[in-house]
mmCIF file of N, CA and C in Angstrom:
data_model
loop_
_atom_site.group_PDB
_atom_site.id
_atom_site.type_symbol
_atom_site.label_atom_id
_atom_site.label_comp_id
_atom_site.label_asym_id
_atom_site.label_seq_id
_atom_site.Cartn_x
_atom_site.Cartn_y
_atom_site.Cartn_z
ATOM 1 N N MET A 581 8.364 -44.708 -6.398
ATOM 2 C CA MET A 581 8.856 -42.989 -7.054
ATOM 3 C C MET A 581 7.176 -42.555 -7.560
ATOM 4 N N THR A 582 7.273 -41.391 -6.838
ATOM 5 C CA THR A 582 5.987 -40.529 -6.727
ATOM 6 C C THR A 582 6.150 -39.246 -7.863
ATOM 7 N N ARG A 583 5.436 -38.791 -8.542
ATOM 8 C CA ARG A 583 6.407 -37.842 -9.656
ATOM 9 C C ARG A 583 5.844 -36.420 -8.959
ATOM 10 N N TYR A 584 6.484 -35.599 -9.284
ATOM 11 C CA TYR A 584 6.404 -34.234 -8.369
ATOM 12 C C TYR A 584 5.075 -32.984 -9.033
ATOM 13 N N GLN A 585 4.202 -33.196 -8.475
ATOM 14 C CA GLN A 585 3.090 -32.556 -8.832
ATOM 15 C C GLN A 585 2.858 -31.202 -8.637
ATOM 16 N N PRO A 586 2.994 -29.914 -9.223
ATOM 17 C CA PRO A 586 2.717 -28.713 -9.112
ATOM 18 C C PRO A 586 1.340 -28.462 -8.501
ATOM 19 N N ASN A 587 1.214 -27.590 -7.842
ATOM 20 C CA ASN A 587 0.160 -27.122 -7.266
ATOM 21 C C ASN A 587 -0.906 -26.392 -8.182
ATOM 22 N N SER A 588 -1.740 -26.214 -8.624
ATOM 23 C CA SER A 588 -3.014 -25.937 -10.002
ATOM 24 C C SER A 588 -3.226 -24.191 -9.366
ATOM 25 N N GLN A 589 -2.804 -23.555 -7.915
ATOM 26 C CA GLN A 589 -3.793 -23.023 -7.637
ATOM 27 C C GLN A 589 -2.398 -22.187 -6.461
ATOM 28 N N PRO A 590 -1.731 -21.043 -6.769
ATOM 29 C CA PRO A 590 -1.126 -20.945 -5.321
ATOM 30 C C PRO A 590 -1.939 -20.523 -4.168
ATOM 31 N N ARG A 591 -1.339 -20.764 -3.034
ATOM 32 C CA ARG A 591 -1.870 -20.245 -1.709
ATOM 33 C C ARG A 591 -1.319 -19.468 -1.508
ATOM 34 N N ILE A 592 -2.091 -18.543 -0.605
ATOM 35 C CA ILE A 592 -1.853 -17.134 -0.096
ATOM 36 C C ILE A 592 -2.258 -17.364 1.170
ATOM 37 N N GLU A 593 -2.346 -16.976 2.909
ATOM 38 C CA GLU A 593 -2.586 -16.403 3.651
ATOM 39 C C GLU A 593 -1.950 -15.147 3.777
ATOM 40 N N ILE A 594 -3.526 -15.182 4.054
ATOM 41 C CA ILE A 594 -3.044 -13.671 5.261
ATOM 42 C C ILE A 594 -3.762 -13.693 6.241
ATOM 43 N N SER A 595 -2.971 -13.021 7.129
ATOM 44 C CA SER A 595 -3.452 -12.791 8.673
ATOM 45 C C SER A 595 -5.036 -11.939 8.513
ATOM 46 N N GLU A 596 -5.564 -12.135 10.046
ATOM 47 C CA GLU A 596 -6.615 -11.019 9.506
ATOM 48 C C GLU A 596 -6.160 -9.894 9.629
ATOM 49 N N SER A 597 -5.387 -9.573 11.220
ATOM 50 C CA SER A 597 -4.906 -8.120 11.788
ATOM 51 C C SER A 597 -4.245 -7.425 10.302
ATOM 52 N N HIS A 598 -4.187 -8.378 8.326
ATOM 53 C CA HIS A 598 -3.300 -7.200 8.078
ATOM 54 C C HIS A 598 -4.785 -7.402 6.976
ATOM 55 N N GLY A 599 -6.083 -7.827 6.999
ATOM 56 C CA GLY A 599 -7.141 -7.635 6.236
ATOM 57 C C GLY A 599 -7.080 -5.766 6.747
ATOM 58 N N LEU A 600 -7.785 -5.337 7.423
ATOM 59 C CA LEU A 600 -8.137 -4.770 8.337
ATOM 60 C C LEU A 600 -6.904 -3.168 8.331
ATOM 61 N N LEU A 601 -7.589 -1.699 7.117
ATOM 62 C CA LEU A 601 -6.180 -1.089 7.203
ATOM 63 C C LEU A 601 -6.589 -0.914 8.801
ATOM 64 N N ALA A 602 -5.484 -0.485 9.698
ATOM 65 C CA ALA A 602 -5.246 0.313 10.463
ATOM 66 C C ALA A 602 -5.173 1.608 10.746
ATOM 67 N N ALA A 603 -5.598 2.433 11.591
ATOM 68 C CA ALA A 603 -5.863 3.691 11.758
ATOM 69 C C ALA A 603 -3.854 4.118 11.837
ATOM 70 N N ASP A 604 -3.420 3.021 12.361
ATOM 71 C CA ASP A 604 -1.866 3.372 12.232
ATOM 72 C C ASP A 604 -1.455 3.858 10.537
ATOM 73 N N LEU A 605 -1.776 3.114 10.183
ATOM 74 C CA LEU A 605 -1.272 2.746 8.547
ATOM 75 C C LEU A 605 -2.197 3.608 7.957
ATOM 76 N N ILE A 606 -2.883 3.863 8.326
ATOM 77 C CA ILE A 606 -4.084 5.856 7.232
ATOM 78 C C ILE A 606 -3.107 6.850 7.536
ATOM 79 N N ARG A 607 -2.089 7.557 8.886
ATOM 80 C CA ARG A 607 -2.112 7.957 9.522
ATOM 81 C C ARG A 607 -0.650 7.854 8.741
ATOM 82 N N VAL A 608 -0.116 7.533 8.225
ATOM 83 C CA VAL A 608 1.297 6.889 8.057
ATOM 84 C C VAL A 608 1.684 7.506 6.581
ATOM 85 N N ALA A 609 -0.035 6.660 5.909
ATOM 86 C CA ALA A 609 0.374 7.047 4.887
ATOM 87 C C ALA A 609 -0.534 8.846 3.867
ATOM 88 N N ARG A 610 -1.368 8.578 5.230
ATOM 89 C CA ARG A 610 -1.780 10.392 4.781
ATOM 90 C C ARG A 610 -0.359 11.087 5.055
ATOM 91 N N SER A 611 0.369 10.724 5.787
ATOM 92 C CA SER A 611 1.772 11.889 6.512
ATOM 93 C C SER A 611 2.795 12.081 5.784
ATOM 94 N N ALA A 612 2.689 10.967 4.575
ATOM 95 C CA ALA A 612 3.413 11.133 3.245
ATOM 96 C C ALA A 612 2.973 11.923 2.059
ATOM 97 N N TYR A 613 1.844 11.659 2.440
ATOM 98 C CA TYR A 613 0.952 12.069 1.348
ATOM 99 C C TYR A 613 0.622 13.846 1.344
ATOM 100 N N GLY A 614 0.345 14.201 2.775
ATOM 101 C CA GLY A 614 0.687 15.848 2.946
ATOM 102 C C GLY A 614 2.951 16.539 3.131
ATOM 103 N N MET A 615 2.789 14.816 2.659
ATOM 104 C CA MET A 615 4.455 15.713 3.108
ATOM 105 C C MET A 615 4.944 16.304 0.485
ATOM 106 N N TYR A 616 4.343 14.990 0.528
ATOM 107 C CA TYR A 616 3.814 15.348 -0.928
ATOM 108 C C TYR A 616 3.963 16.793 -1.637
ATOM 109 N N LEU A 617 2.349 16.828 -0.795
ATOM 110 C CA LEU A 617 2.150 18.564 -1.514
ATOM 111 C C LEU A 617 3.018 19.486 -0.717
ATOM 112 N N LYS A 618 2.814 19.050 0.238
ATOM 113 C CA LYS A 618 4.002 20.646 1.284
ATOM 114 C C LYS A 618 5.213 20.562 -0.496
ATOM 115 N N VAL A 619 6.306 19.704 -0.546
ATOM 116 C CA VAL A 619 7.001 19.608 -1.658
ATOM 117 C C VAL A 619 7.114 20.215 -2.872
ATOM 118 N N HIS A 620 5.689 19.620 -3.410
ATOM 119 C CA HIS A 620 5.359 19.162 -4.941
ATOM 120 C C HIS A 620 4.086 20.606 -4.600
ATOM 121 N N SER A 621 4.241 21.051 -4.436
ATOM 122 C CA SER A 621 3.077 22.252 -4.648
ATOM 123 C C SER A 621 2.957 22.144 -5.684
ATOM 124 N N GLU A 622 3.788 22.590 -6.536
ATOM 125 C CA GLU A 622 3.559 23.268 -7.606
ATOM 126 C C GLU A 622 2.431 22.559 -8.695
ATOM 127 N N GLN A 623 2.812 21.473 -9.366
ATOM 128 C CA GLN A 623 2.975 20.102 -9.793
ATOM 129 C C GLN A 623 2.248 19.138 -8.787
ATOM 130 N N ILE A 624 1.408 19.371 -8.385
ATOM 131 C CA ILE A 624 0.311 17.721 -7.514
ATOM 132 C C ILE A 624 0.208 17.232 -8.780
ATOM 133 N N GLN A 625 0.027 16.028 -8.745
ATOM 134 C CA GLN A 625 0.275 15.243 -9.630
ATOM 135 C C GLN A 625 -0.913 13.705 -9.151
ATOM 136 N N ARG A 626 -2.270 13.319 -8.906
ATOM 137 C CA ARG A 626 -2.722 12.394 -7.919
ATOM 138 C C ARG A 626 -1.571 11.227 -7.689
ATOM 139 N N PRO A 627 -1.650 10.522 -7.308
ATOM 140 C CA PRO A 627 -1.036 9.275 -6.927
ATOM 141 C C PRO A 627 -2.368 8.404 -6.546
ATOM 142 N N ALA A 628 -1.745 6.924 -7.121
ATOM 143 C CA ALA A 628 -1.988 6.116 -7.053
ATOM 144 C C ALA A 628 -3.072 5.846 -5.980
ATOM 145 N N GLY A 629 -1.561 5.816 -4.504
ATOM 146 C CA GLY A 629 -1.806 5.456 -3.279
ATOM 147 C C GLY A 629 0.113 5.511 -2.033
ATOM 148 N N VAL A 630 -0.266 4.572 -1.556
ATOM 149 C CA VAL A 630 1.251 4.611 -0.479
ATOM 150 C C VAL A 630 1.210 3.427 -0.145
ATOM 151 N N VAL A 631 2.175 3.133 -0.503
ATOM 152 C CA VAL A 631 3.491 1.997 0.237
ATOM 153 C C VAL A 631 3.921 1.799 1.249
ATOM 154 N N VAL A 632 3.190 1.512 2.456
ATOM 155 C CA VAL A 632 3.713 1.578 4.296
ATOM 156 C C VAL A 632 4.347 0.501 4.089
ATOM 157 N N SER A 633 5.739 0.024 4.543
ATOM 158 C CA SER A 633 6.247 -0.892 5.371
ATOM 159 C C SER A 633 6.749 -0.358 6.962
ATOM 160 N N LEU A 634 5.795 -1.496 7.625
ATOM 161 C CA LEU A 634 5.266 -1.340 8.464
ATOM 162 C C LEU A 634 6.447 -1.937 9.456
ATOM 163 N N GLY A 635 7.884 -2.006 8.870
ATOM 164 C CA GLY A 635 8.551 -2.463 10.176
ATOM 165 C C GLY A 635 9.211 -1.116 10.143
ATOM 166 N N SER A 636 9.604 0.286 9.699
ATOM 167 C CA SER A 636 9.560 1.252 9.756
ATOM 168 C C SER A 636 8.612 2.426 10.129
ATOM 169 N N ASN A 637 7.919 2.264 9.508
ATOM 170 C CA ASN A 637 6.633 3.132 9.387
ATOM 171 C C ASN A 637 6.475 4.592 8.248
ATOM 172 N N ARG A 638 7.205 3.734 7.369
ATOM 173 C CA ARG A 638 7.668 4.893 6.430
ATOM 174 C C ARG A 638 6.629 4.694 4.731
ATOM 175 N N GLY A 639 6.283 5.847 4.643
ATOM 176 C CA GLY A 639 5.126 5.854 3.467
ATOM 177 C C GLY A 639 5.756 6.531 2.147
ATOM 178 N N GLN A 640 5.780 5.668 1.144
ATOM 179 C CA GLN A 640 6.085 6.201 0.150
ATOM 180 C C GLN A 640 5.260 6.107 -1.597
ATOM 181 N N LEU A 641 5.010 6.784 -2.212
ATOM 182 C CA LEU A 641 4.196 7.804 -2.706
ATOM 183 C C LEU A 641 4.474 6.709 -3.596
ATOM 184 N N ILE A 642 2.236 6.100 -4.305
ATOM 185 C CA ILE A 642 3.059 5.009 -6.192
ATOM 186 C C ILE A 642 2.008 5.878 -6.354
ATOM 187 N N PHE A 643 2.800 6.130 -7.912
ATOM 188 C CA PHE A 643 2.052 6.771 -9.283
ATOM 189 C C PHE A 643 1.066 5.249 -9.658
ATOM 190 N N ALA A 644 1.688 4.647 -9.862
ATOM 191 C CA ALA A 644 1.431 2.811 -10.804
ATOM 192 C C ALA A 644 -0.235 2.651 -9.962
ATOM 193 N N SER A 645 -0.751 1.948 -10.797
ATOM 194 C CA SER A 645 -2.107 1.529 -10.816
ATOM 195 C C SER A 645 -1.820 -0.187 -9.890
ATOM 196 N N GLN A 646 -0.517 -0.856 -10.370
ATOM 197 C CA GLN A 646 -0.859 -2.406 -9.657
ATOM 198 C C GLN A 646 0.585 -1.876 -8.720
ATOM 199 N N PRO A 647 1.548 -1.421 -7.746
ATOM 200 C CA PRO A 647 2.138 -1.404 -7.006
ATOM 201 C C PRO A 647 2.754 -2.990 -7.039
ATOM 202 N N VAL A 648 4.172 -3.181 -7.254
ATOM 203 C CA VAL A 648 5.107 -4.642 -6.603
ATOM 204 C C VAL A 648 5.040 -4.057 -5.261
ATOM 205 N N LEU A 649 4.926 -5.026 -3.980
ATOM 206 C CA LEU A 649 4.569 -5.301 -2.656
ATOM 207 C C LEU A 649 6.249 -6.058 -2.291
ATOM 208 N N LEU A 650 6.873 -5.509 -1.611
ATOM 209 C CA LEU A 650 8.053 -6.593 -0.664
ATOM 210 C C LEU A 650 7.560 -7.129 0.607
ATOM 211 N N PRO A 651 7.407 -7.730 1.101
ATOM 212 C CA PRO A 651 6.875 -8.664 1.835
ATOM 213 C C PRO A 651 6.691 -7.926 3.622
ATOM 214 N N GLY A 652 6.038 -7.222 4.196
ATOM 215 C CA GLY A 652 6.260 -6.556 4.763
ATOM 216 C C GLY A 652 5.543 -5.170 5.394
ATOM 217 N N GLU A 653 5.492 -5.496 3.630
ATOM 218 C CA GLU A 653 4.434 -3.639 2.844
ATOM 219 C C GLU A 653 3.132 -4.386 2.667
ATOM 220 N N ARG A 654 2.515 -2.611 2.881
ATOM 221 C CA ARG A 654 0.780 -2.806 2.935
ATOM 222 C C ARG A 654 1.089 -1.665 1.530
ATOM 223 N N PHE A 655 -0.525 -1.317 1.036
ATOM 224 C CA PHE A 655 -0.823 -0.522 0.064
ATOM 225 C C PHE A 655 -1.655 -0.293 0.292
ATOM 226 N N VAL A 656 -2.302 1.285 1.071
ATOM 227 C CA VAL A 656 -3.530 2.252 1.456
ATOM 228 C C VAL A 656 -3.587 3.092 -0.169
ATOM 229 N N THR A 657 -4.507 2.921 -0.928
ATOM 230 C CA THR A 657 -5.027 3.440 -1.952
ATOM 231 C C THR A 657 -5.589 4.477 -1.555
ATOM 232 N N PHE A 658 -5.143 5.669 -2.805
ATOM 233 C CA PHE A 658 -5.384 7.102 -2.257
ATOM 234 C C PHE A 658 -7.287 7.730 -1.718
ATOM 235 N N ASP A 659 -7.821 6.628 -2.433
ATOM 236 C CA ASP A 659 -9.360 6.848 -1.426
ATOM 237 C C ASP A 659 -9.594 6.276 -0.934
ATOM 238 N N GLU A 660 -8.704 5.768 -0.053
ATOM 239 C CA GLU A 660 -8.909 4.785 1.363
ATOM 240 C C GLU A 660 -8.552 6.201 1.837
ATOM 241 N N ILE A 661 -7.526 6.995 2.195
ATOM 242 C CA ILE A 661 -6.296 8.187 2.222
ATOM 243 C C ILE A 661 -7.639 9.379 2.289
ATOM 244 N N GLU A 662 -8.679 9.228 1.343
ATOM 245 C CA GLU A 662 -9.426 10.545 0.943
ATOM 246 C C GLU A 662 -10.638 10.406 1.674
ATOM 247 N N SER A 663 -10.799 8.696 1.460
ATOM 248 C CA SER A 663 -11.885 9.044 2.735
ATOM 249 C C SER A 663 -11.902 9.204 4.076
ATOM 250 N N GLN A 664 -10.004 9.233 4.784
ATOM 251 C CA GLN A 664 -10.748 9.364 6.366
ATOM 252 C C GLN A 664 -10.469 10.931 6.255
ATOM 253 N N MET A 665 -9.755 11.449 5.424
ATOM 254 C CA MET A 665 -10.113 12.959 4.996
ATOM 255 C C MET A 665 -10.673 13.989 5.924
ATOM 256 N N TYR A 666 -11.932 13.499 5.275
ATOM 257 C CA TYR A 666 -13.487 14.214 5.279
ATOM 258 C C TYR A 666 -13.736 13.800 6.518
#
């Protein structure tokens, strides 16, 4: 009988297709931020970024510095969105 020994370092596999920000991902994140600006123009608070659901291409603004992501979600930081705007 062998004893179970847990792996000391969890293995996380990331496919290369999700390693870079695709133009569509930036577009969805920018669109979500644009809607936020239209609705909340009087109380603008800078978000940390936008979480984009890859299945539905919907974006949700996040104000916490370290969001918890579900499978199939990607986080686009506000700096990444801003750098593509100008």
